[in-house]
């Protein structure tokens, strides 16, 4: 088959006369051109969608690579600073031990009550009552609330609060309630002091 045979049917043929219903009667050259165009479109679409899938996969792999690099850098940093972390843990254990030694034992609670009493009297206050409230159990310690009722001047109350907070044992102050009394210039204060001891049962 040569070009003359391919173009033989094109004489007097008008593109406007193309009718897909009668595609079988088209000239051979037109059929070949249409087949080539259809084939090119099919190949292009297949390649386009396949390429899109490949690009999406490449993007996922790139993101995974970034994530793995970040994880590697983080682990490498931790590994490089392992000795520093160990020293920090040792210091934290030491600090924790120092705090634990400040927690009173059962036998030290009376001494703590005496310290609170002496602090109140030393601040010029009149002590109405100091009583232990029911213990509150926590995860590894026991909370010991102490209700304190005192009377005195404004500055005396401030001195007492500062003195209790400065005791060598861990003592926190809560639930302040201050109101005037019938005595001129005197204030009555109710406050809850909380100290702590090891919860031996939880530790065991």
mmCIF file with all atom_site columns, C-alpha atoms in Angstrom, residues 18-195:
data_model
loop_
_atom_site.group_PDB
_atom_site.id
_atom_site.type_symbol
_atom_site.label_atom_id
_atom_site.label_alt_id
_atom_site.label_comp_id
_atom_site.label_asym_id
_atom_site.label_entity_id
_atom_site.label_seq_id
_atom_site.pdbx_PDB_ins_code
_atom_site.Cartn_x
_atom_site.Cartn_y
_atom_site.Cartn_z
_atom_site.occupancy
_atom_site.B_iso_or_equiv
_atom_site.pdbx_formal_charge
_atom_site.auth_seq_id
_atom_site.auth_comp_id
_atom_site.auth_asym_id
_atom_site.auth_atom_id
_atom_site.pdbx_PDB_model_num
ATOM 1   C CA . UNK A 1 18  ? -17.680 13.015 8.347   1.00 0.00 ? 18  UNK A CA 1
ATOM 2   C CA . UNK A 1 19  ? -20.416 11.037 10.037  1.00 0.00 ? 19  UNK A CA 1
ATOM 3   C CA . UNK A 1 20  ? -19.519 8.615  12.816  1.00 0.00 ? 20  UNK A CA 1
ATOM 4   C CA . UNK A 1 21  ? -22.569 6.519  11.951  1.00 0.00 ? 21  UNK A CA 1
ATOM 5   C CA . UNK A 1 22  ? -21.019 5.763  8.593   1.00 0.00 ? 22  UNK A CA 1
ATOM 6   C CA . UNK A 1 23  ? -17.409 5.501  9.804   1.00 0.00 ? 23  UNK A CA 1
ATOM 7   C CA . UNK A 1 24  ? -16.983 2.259  7.867   1.00 0.00 ? 24  UNK A CA 1
ATOM 8   C CA . UNK A 1 25  ? -17.230 4.152  4.567   1.00 0.00 ? 25  UNK A CA 1
ATOM 9   C CA . UNK A 1 26  ? -14.586 6.738  5.456   1.00 0.00 ? 26  UNK A CA 1
ATOM 10  C CA . UNK A 1 27  ? -11.449 6.855  3.374   1.00 0.00 ? 27  UNK A CA 1
ATOM 11  C CA . UNK A 1 28  ? -8.646  4.654  4.709   1.00 0.00 ? 28  UNK A CA 1
ATOM 12  C CA . UNK A 1 29  ? -6.345  7.593  5.471   1.00 0.00 ? 29  UNK A CA 1
ATOM 13  C CA . UNK A 1 30  ? -9.060  9.256  7.577   1.00 0.00 ? 30  UNK A CA 1
ATOM 14  C CA . UNK A 1 31  ? -9.601  6.005  9.467   1.00 0.00 ? 31  UNK A CA 1
ATOM 15  C CA . UNK A 1 32  ? -5.899  5.713  10.186  1.00 0.00 ? 32  UNK A CA 1
ATOM 16  C CA . UNK A 1 33  ? -5.713  9.337  11.363  1.00 0.00 ? 33  UNK A CA 1
ATOM 17  C CA . UNK A 1 34  ? -8.715  8.839  13.671  1.00 0.00 ? 34  UNK A CA 1
ATOM 18  C CA . UNK A 1 35  ? -7.263  5.582  15.045  1.00 0.00 ? 35  UNK A CA 1
ATOM 19  C CA . UNK A 1 36  ? -3.948  7.302  15.734  1.00 0.00 ? 36  UNK A CA 1
ATOM 20  C CA . UNK A 1 37  ? -5.674  10.203 17.480  1.00 0.00 ? 37  UNK A CA 1
ATOM 21  C CA . UNK A 1 38  ? -7.829  7.826  19.610  1.00 0.00 ? 38  UNK A CA 1
ATOM 22  C CA . UNK A 1 39  ? -4.789  5.712  20.454  1.00 0.00 ? 39  UNK A CA 1
ATOM 23  C CA . UNK A 1 40  ? -2.802  8.838  21.401  1.00 0.00 ? 40  UNK A CA 1
ATOM 24  C CA . UNK A 1 41  ? -5.640  10.069 23.626  1.00 0.00 ? 41  UNK A CA 1
ATOM 25  C CA . UNK A 1 42  ? -5.911  6.664  25.352  1.00 0.00 ? 42  UNK A CA 1
ATOM 26  C CA . UNK A 1 43  ? -2.160  6.501  25.897  1.00 0.00 ? 43  UNK A CA 1
ATOM 27  C CA . UNK A 1 44  ? -2.075  10.070 27.168  1.00 0.00 ? 44  UNK A CA 1
ATOM 28  C CA . UNK A 1 45  ? -4.951  9.540  29.633  1.00 0.00 ? 45  UNK A CA 1
ATOM 29  C CA . UNK A 1 46  ? -3.476  6.275  30.878  1.00 0.00 ? 46  UNK A CA 1
ATOM 30  C CA . UNK A 1 47  ? -0.081  7.866  31.340  1.00 0.00 ? 47  UNK A CA 1
ATOM 31  C CA . UNK A 1 48  ? -1.597  10.963 32.980  1.00 0.00 ? 48  UNK A CA 1
ATOM 32  C CA . UNK A 1 49  ? -3.558  9.042  35.614  1.00 0.00 ? 49  UNK A CA 1
ATOM 33  C CA . UNK A 1 50  ? -0.711  6.615  36.209  1.00 0.00 ? 50  UNK A CA 1
ATOM 34  C CA . UNK A 1 51  ? 1.698   9.521  36.538  1.00 0.00 ? 51  UNK A CA 1
ATOM 35  C CA . UNK A 1 52  ? -0.645  11.192 39.038  1.00 0.00 ? 52  UNK A CA 1
ATOM 36  C CA . UNK A 1 53  ? -0.651  8.017  41.146  1.00 0.00 ? 53  UNK A CA 1
ATOM 37  C CA . UNK A 1 54  ? 3.129   7.919  40.996  1.00 0.00 ? 54  UNK A CA 1
ATOM 38  C CA . UNK A 1 55  ? 3.364   11.576 42.008  1.00 0.00 ? 55  UNK A CA 1
ATOM 39  C CA . UNK A 1 56  ? 0.987   11.004 44.933  1.00 0.00 ? 56  UNK A CA 1
ATOM 40  C CA . UNK A 1 57  ? 3.042   8.009  46.019  1.00 0.00 ? 57  UNK A CA 1
ATOM 41  C CA . UNK A 1 58  ? 6.219   10.060 45.698  1.00 0.00 ? 58  UNK A CA 1
ATOM 42  C CA . UNK A 1 59  ? 4.682   12.788 47.888  1.00 0.00 ? 59  UNK A CA 1
ATOM 43  C CA . UNK A 1 60  ? 3.712   10.230 50.550  1.00 0.00 ? 60  UNK A CA 1
ATOM 44  C CA . UNK A 1 61  ? 7.194   8.758  50.514  1.00 0.00 ? 61  UNK A CA 1
ATOM 45  C CA . UNK A 1 62  ? 8.752   12.236 50.755  1.00 0.00 ? 62  UNK A CA 1
ATOM 46  C CA . UNK A 1 63  ? 6.577   13.092 53.771  1.00 0.00 ? 63  UNK A CA 1
ATOM 47  C CA . UNK A 1 64  ? 7.442   9.759  55.383  1.00 0.00 ? 64  UNK A CA 1
ATOM 48  C CA . UNK A 1 65  ? 11.109  10.457 54.752  1.00 0.00 ? 65  UNK A CA 1
ATOM 49  C CA . UNK A 1 66  ? 10.849  13.839 56.493  1.00 0.00 ? 66  UNK A CA 1
ATOM 50  C CA . UNK A 1 67  ? 9.070   12.230 59.437  1.00 0.00 ? 67  UNK A CA 1
ATOM 51  C CA . UNK A 1 68  ? 11.690  9.485  59.730  1.00 0.00 ? 68  UNK A CA 1
ATOM 52  C CA . UNK A 1 69  ? 14.489  12.065 59.550  1.00 0.00 ? 69  UNK A CA 1
ATOM 53  C CA . UNK A 1 70  ? 12.881  14.061 62.382  1.00 0.00 ? 70  UNK A CA 1
ATOM 54  C CA . UNK A 1 71  ? 12.488  10.911 64.482  1.00 0.00 ? 71  UNK A CA 1
ATOM 55  C CA . UNK A 1 72  ? 16.082  9.952  63.766  1.00 0.00 ? 72  UNK A CA 1
ATOM 56  C CA . UNK A 1 73  ? 17.366  13.411 64.709  1.00 0.00 ? 73  UNK A CA 1
ATOM 57  C CA . UNK A 1 74  ? 15.327  13.373 67.924  1.00 0.00 ? 74  UNK A CA 1
ATOM 58  C CA . UNK A 1 75  ? 16.587  9.916  68.910  1.00 0.00 ? 75  UNK A CA 1
ATOM 59  C CA . UNK A 1 76  ? 20.126  10.792 67.911  1.00 0.00 ? 76  UNK A CA 1
ATOM 60  C CA . UNK A 1 77  ? 19.975  13.933 70.079  1.00 0.00 ? 77  UNK A CA 1
ATOM 61  C CA . UNK A 1 78  ? 18.674  11.935 73.034  1.00 0.00 ? 78  UNK A CA 1
ATOM 62  C CA . UNK A 1 79  ? 21.334  9.280  72.542  1.00 0.00 ? 79  UNK A CA 1
ATOM 63  C CA . UNK A 1 80  ? 24.064  11.919 72.337  1.00 0.00 ? 80  UNK A CA 1
ATOM 64  C CA . UNK A 1 81  ? 22.795  13.535 75.552  1.00 0.00 ? 81  UNK A CA 1
ATOM 65  C CA . UNK A 1 82  ? 22.134  10.287 77.427  1.00 0.00 ? 82  UNK A CA 1
ATOM 66  C CA . UNK A 1 83  ? 24.835  11.027 80.003  1.00 0.00 ? 83  UNK A CA 1
ATOM 67  C CA . UNK A 1 84  ? 23.343  14.468 80.617  1.00 0.00 ? 84  UNK A CA 1
ATOM 68  C CA . UNK A 1 85  ? 19.899  12.952 81.134  1.00 0.00 ? 85  UNK A CA 1
ATOM 69  C CA . UNK A 1 86  ? 21.313  10.420 83.560  1.00 0.00 ? 86  UNK A CA 1
ATOM 70  C CA . UNK A 1 87  ? 22.985  13.181 85.559  1.00 0.00 ? 87  UNK A CA 1
ATOM 71  C CA . UNK A 1 88  ? 19.727  15.143 85.596  1.00 0.00 ? 88  UNK A CA 1
ATOM 72  C CA . UNK A 1 89  ? 17.854  12.061 86.816  1.00 0.00 ? 89  UNK A CA 1
ATOM 73  C CA . UNK A 1 90  ? 20.434  11.571 89.569  1.00 0.00 ? 90  UNK A CA 1
ATOM 74  C CA . UNK A 1 91  ? 20.046  15.223 90.608  1.00 0.00 ? 91  UNK A CA 1
ATOM 75  C CA . UNK A 1 92  ? 16.261  14.880 90.577  1.00 0.00 ? 92  UNK A CA 1
ATOM 76  C CA . UNK A 1 93  ? 16.476  11.750 92.725  1.00 0.00 ? 93  UNK A CA 1
ATOM 77  C CA . UNK A 1 94  ? 18.737  13.616 95.115  1.00 0.00 ? 94  UNK A CA 1
ATOM 78  C CA . UNK A 1 95  ? 16.352  16.601 95.251  1.00 0.00 ? 95  UNK A CA 1
ATOM 79  C CA . UNK A 1 96  ? 13.389  14.293 95.722  1.00 0.00 ? 96  UNK A CA 1
ATOM 80  C CA . UNK A 1 97  ? 15.183  12.544 98.556  1.00 0.00 ? 97  UNK A CA 1
ATOM 81  C CA . UNK A 1 98  ? 15.841  15.915 100.202 1.00 0.00 ? 98  UNK A CA 1
ATOM 82  C CA . UNK A 1 99  ? 12.134  16.770 99.956  1.00 0.00 ? 99  UNK A CA 1
ATOM 83  C CA . UNK A 1 100 ? 11.159  13.370 101.317 1.00 0.00 ? 100 UNK A CA 1
ATOM 84  C CA . UNK A 1 101 ? 13.354  13.947 104.356 1.00 0.00 ? 101 UNK A CA 1
ATOM 85  C CA . UNK A 1 102 ? 11.280  17.060 105.064 1.00 0.00 ? 102 UNK A CA 1
ATOM 86  C CA . UNK A 1 103 ? 8.110   14.988 105.274 1.00 0.00 ? 103 UNK A CA 1
ATOM 87  C CA . UNK A 1 104 ? 7.404   14.361 108.948 1.00 0.00 ? 104 UNK A CA 1
ATOM 88  C CA . UNK A 1 105 ? 6.951   10.886 110.339 1.00 0.00 ? 105 UNK A CA 1
ATOM 89  C CA . UNK A 1 106 ? 4.051   10.057 112.644 1.00 0.00 ? 106 UNK A CA 1
ATOM 90  C CA . UNK A 1 107 ? 6.293   10.608 115.650 1.00 0.00 ? 107 UNK A CA 1
ATOM 91  C CA . UNK A 1 108 ? 7.257   14.104 114.406 1.00 0.00 ? 108 UNK A CA 1
ATOM 92  C CA . UNK A 1 109 ? 3.721   15.478 114.165 1.00 0.00 ? 109 UNK A CA 1
ATOM 93  C CA . UNK A 1 110 ? 3.573   16.529 117.847 1.00 0.00 ? 110 UNK A CA 1
ATOM 94  C CA . UNK A 1 111 ? 6.824   18.423 117.290 1.00 0.00 ? 111 UNK A CA 1
ATOM 95  C CA . UNK A 1 112 ? 5.263   20.187 114.310 1.00 0.00 ? 112 UNK A CA 1
ATOM 96  C CA . UNK A 1 113 ? 2.274   21.203 116.442 1.00 0.00 ? 113 UNK A CA 1
ATOM 97  C CA . UNK A 1 114 ? 4.683   22.598 119.022 1.00 0.00 ? 114 UNK A CA 1
ATOM 98  C CA . UNK A 1 115 ? 6.497   24.584 116.309 1.00 0.00 ? 115 UNK A CA 1
ATOM 99  C CA . UNK A 1 116 ? 3.189   26.063 115.119 1.00 0.00 ? 116 UNK A CA 1
ATOM 100 C CA . UNK A 1 117 ? 2.245   26.945 118.695 1.00 0.00 ? 117 UNK A CA 1
ATOM 101 C CA . UNK A 1 118 ? 5.605   28.617 119.369 1.00 0.00 ? 118 UNK A CA 1
ATOM 102 C CA . UNK A 1 119 ? 5.362   30.530 116.074 1.00 0.00 ? 119 UNK A CA 1
ATOM 103 C CA . UNK A 1 120 ? 1.910   31.817 117.020 1.00 0.00 ? 120 UNK A CA 1
ATOM 104 C CA . UNK A 1 121 ? 2.944   32.875 120.497 1.00 0.00 ? 121 UNK A CA 1
ATOM 105 C CA . UNK A 1 122 ? 6.145   34.413 119.154 1.00 0.00 ? 122 UNK A CA 1
ATOM 106 C CA . UNK A 1 123 ? 4.026   36.485 116.749 1.00 0.00 ? 123 UNK A CA 1
ATOM 107 C CA . UNK A 1 124 ? 1.979   37.856 119.656 1.00 0.00 ? 124 UNK A CA 1
ATOM 108 C CA . UNK A 1 125 ? -1.178  35.892 118.861 1.00 0.00 ? 125 UNK A CA 1
ATOM 109 C CA . UNK A 1 126 ? -3.704  34.284 121.154 1.00 0.00 ? 126 UNK A CA 1
ATOM 110 C CA . UNK A 1 127 ? -4.195  30.677 120.131 1.00 0.00 ? 127 UNK A CA 1
ATOM 111 C CA . UNK A 1 128 ? -7.777  29.458 120.467 1.00 0.00 ? 128 UNK A CA 1
ATOM 112 C CA . UNK A 1 129 ? -7.212  25.950 119.088 1.00 0.00 ? 129 UNK A CA 1
ATOM 113 C CA . UNK A 1 130 ? -4.927  23.760 117.004 1.00 0.00 ? 130 UNK A CA 1
ATOM 114 C CA . UNK A 1 131 ? -6.390  20.419 116.049 1.00 0.00 ? 131 UNK A CA 1
ATOM 115 C CA . UNK A 1 132 ? -5.604  17.638 113.634 1.00 0.00 ? 132 UNK A CA 1
ATOM 116 C CA . UNK A 1 133 ? -8.201  16.866 110.963 1.00 0.00 ? 133 UNK A CA 1
ATOM 117 C CA . UNK A 1 134 ? -8.691  13.427 109.317 1.00 0.00 ? 134 UNK A CA 1
ATOM 118 C CA . UNK A 1 135 ? -5.815  12.357 107.100 1.00 0.00 ? 135 UNK A CA 1
ATOM 119 C CA . UNK A 1 136 ? -6.202  12.324 103.314 1.00 0.00 ? 136 UNK A CA 1
ATOM 120 C CA . UNK A 1 137 ? -4.440  9.525  101.400 1.00 0.00 ? 137 UNK A CA 1
ATOM 121 C CA . UNK A 1 138 ? -2.770  10.324 98.086  1.00 0.00 ? 138 UNK A CA 1
ATOM 122 C CA . UNK A 1 139 ? -0.726  8.165  95.714  1.00 0.00 ? 139 UNK A CA 1
ATOM 123 C CA . UNK A 1 140 ? 2.535   8.066  97.666  1.00 0.00 ? 140 UNK A CA 1
ATOM 124 C CA . UNK A 1 141 ? 1.948   10.441 100.555 1.00 0.00 ? 141 UNK A CA 1
ATOM 125 C CA . UNK A 1 142 ? -0.562  11.169 103.301 1.00 0.00 ? 142 UNK A CA 1
ATOM 126 C CA . UNK A 1 143 ? -1.895  14.683 103.746 1.00 0.00 ? 143 UNK A CA 1
ATOM 127 C CA . UNK A 1 144 ? -2.197  15.848 107.362 1.00 0.00 ? 144 UNK A CA 1
ATOM 128 C CA . UNK A 1 145 ? -4.562  18.855 107.694 1.00 0.00 ? 145 UNK A CA 1
ATOM 129 C CA . UNK A 1 146 ? -4.290  20.972 110.847 1.00 0.00 ? 146 UNK A CA 1
ATOM 130 C CA . UNK A 1 147 ? -6.999  23.513 111.663 1.00 0.00 ? 147 UNK A CA 1
ATOM 131 C CA . UNK A 1 148 ? -5.638  26.585 113.448 1.00 0.00 ? 148 UNK A CA 1
ATOM 132 C CA . UNK A 1 149 ? -7.709  29.294 115.133 1.00 0.00 ? 149 UNK A CA 1
ATOM 133 C CA . UNK A 1 150 ? -5.874  32.363 116.438 1.00 0.00 ? 150 UNK A CA 1
ATOM 134 C CA . UNK A 1 151 ? -6.558  35.982 117.337 1.00 0.00 ? 151 UNK A CA 1
ATOM 135 C CA . UNK A 1 152 ? -4.382  39.067 117.110 1.00 0.00 ? 152 UNK A CA 1
ATOM 136 C CA . UNK A 1 153 ? -3.511  42.189 115.181 1.00 0.00 ? 153 UNK A CA 1
ATOM 137 C CA . UNK A 1 154 ? -3.219  42.388 111.416 1.00 0.00 ? 154 UNK A CA 1
ATOM 138 C CA . UNK A 1 155 ? 0.590   42.486 111.384 1.00 0.00 ? 155 UNK A CA 1
ATOM 139 C CA . UNK A 1 156 ? 0.756   39.716 113.983 1.00 0.00 ? 156 UNK A CA 1
ATOM 140 C CA . UNK A 1 157 ? -1.309  37.466 111.726 1.00 0.00 ? 157 UNK A CA 1
ATOM 141 C CA . UNK A 1 158 ? 0.992   38.245 108.808 1.00 0.00 ? 158 UNK A CA 1
ATOM 142 C CA . UNK A 1 159 ? 4.053   37.434 110.918 1.00 0.00 ? 159 UNK A CA 1
ATOM 143 C CA . UNK A 1 160 ? 2.485   34.129 111.995 1.00 0.00 ? 160 UNK A CA 1
ATOM 144 C CA . UNK A 1 161 ? 1.652   33.076 108.415 1.00 0.00 ? 161 UNK A CA 1
ATOM 145 C CA . UNK A 1 162 ? 5.186   33.923 107.283 1.00 0.00 ? 162 UNK A CA 1
ATOM 146 C CA . UNK A 1 163 ? 6.673   32.009 110.224 1.00 0.00 ? 163 UNK A CA 1
ATOM 147 C CA . UNK A 1 164 ? 4.623   28.856 109.569 1.00 0.00 ? 164 UNK A CA 1
ATOM 148 C CA . UNK A 1 165 ? 5.523   28.933 105.869 1.00 0.00 ? 165 UNK A CA 1
ATOM 149 C CA . UNK A 1 166 ? 9.212   29.150 106.841 1.00 0.00 ? 166 UNK A CA 1
ATOM 150 C CA . UNK A 1 167 ? 9.221   26.073 109.073 1.00 0.00 ? 167 UNK A CA 1
ATOM 151 C CA . UNK A 1 168 ? 11.856  23.470 108.101 1.00 0.00 ? 168 UNK A CA 1
ATOM 152 C CA . UNK A 1 169 ? 9.122   20.923 107.377 1.00 0.00 ? 169 UNK A CA 1
ATOM 153 C CA . UNK A 1 170 ? 6.908   21.173 104.295 1.00 0.00 ? 170 UNK A CA 1
ATOM 154 C CA . UNK A 1 171 ? 3.798   23.070 105.371 1.00 0.00 ? 171 UNK A CA 1
ATOM 155 C CA . UNK A 1 172 ? 1.251   24.661 103.039 1.00 0.00 ? 172 UNK A CA 1
ATOM 156 C CA . UNK A 1 173 ? -1.494  27.050 104.138 1.00 0.00 ? 173 UNK A CA 1
ATOM 157 C CA . UNK A 1 174 ? -5.078  26.943 102.863 1.00 0.00 ? 174 UNK A CA 1
ATOM 158 C CA . UNK A 1 175 ? -8.609  28.255 103.463 1.00 0.00 ? 175 UNK A CA 1
ATOM 159 C CA . UNK A 1 176 ? -7.863  31.596 105.100 1.00 0.00 ? 176 UNK A CA 1
ATOM 160 C CA . UNK A 1 177 ? -10.813 33.067 106.993 1.00 0.00 ? 177 UNK A CA 1
ATOM 161 C CA . UNK A 1 178 ? -10.243 36.376 108.790 1.00 0.00 ? 178 UNK A CA 1
ATOM 162 C CA . UNK A 1 179 ? -12.933 38.406 110.561 1.00 0.00 ? 179 UNK A CA 1
ATOM 163 C CA . UNK A 1 180 ? -13.003 41.130 113.222 1.00 0.00 ? 180 UNK A CA 1
ATOM 164 C CA . UNK A 1 181 ? -13.671 40.313 116.866 1.00 0.00 ? 181 UNK A CA 1
ATOM 165 C CA . UNK A 1 182 ? -15.513 42.240 119.543 1.00 0.00 ? 182 UNK A CA 1
ATOM 166 C CA . UNK A 1 183 ? -12.172 43.324 120.989 1.00 0.00 ? 183 UNK A CA 1
ATOM 167 C CA . UNK A 1 184 ? -11.003 46.581 119.430 1.00 0.00 ? 184 UNK A CA 1
ATOM 168 C CA . UNK A 1 185 ? -8.492  46.105 116.625 1.00 0.00 ? 185 UNK A CA 1
ATOM 169 C CA . UNK A 1 186 ? -8.360  42.338 117.061 1.00 0.00 ? 186 UNK A CA 1
ATOM 170 C CA . UNK A 1 187 ? -8.887  39.887 114.211 1.00 0.00 ? 187 UNK A CA 1
ATOM 171 C CA . UNK A 1 188 ? -9.826  36.222 114.391 1.00 0.00 ? 188 UNK A CA 1
ATOM 172 C CA . UNK A 1 189 ? -8.250  33.944 111.805 1.00 0.00 ? 189 UNK A CA 1
ATOM 173 C CA . UNK A 1 190 ? -9.052  30.355 110.950 1.00 0.00 ? 190 UNK A CA 1
ATOM 174 C CA . UNK A 1 191 ? -6.570  28.680 108.650 1.00 0.00 ? 191 UNK A CA 1
ATOM 175 C CA . UNK A 1 192 ? -5.767  25.148 107.574 1.00 0.00 ? 192 UNK A CA 1
ATOM 176 C CA . UNK A 1 193 ? -2.120  24.115 107.550 1.00 0.00 ? 193 UNK A CA 1
ATOM 177 C CA . UNK A 1 194 ? -1.286  20.959 105.636 1.00 0.00 ? 194 UNK A CA 1
ATOM 178 C CA . UNK A 1 195 ? 1.822   18.876 106.064 1.00 0.00 ? 195 UNK A CA 1
#
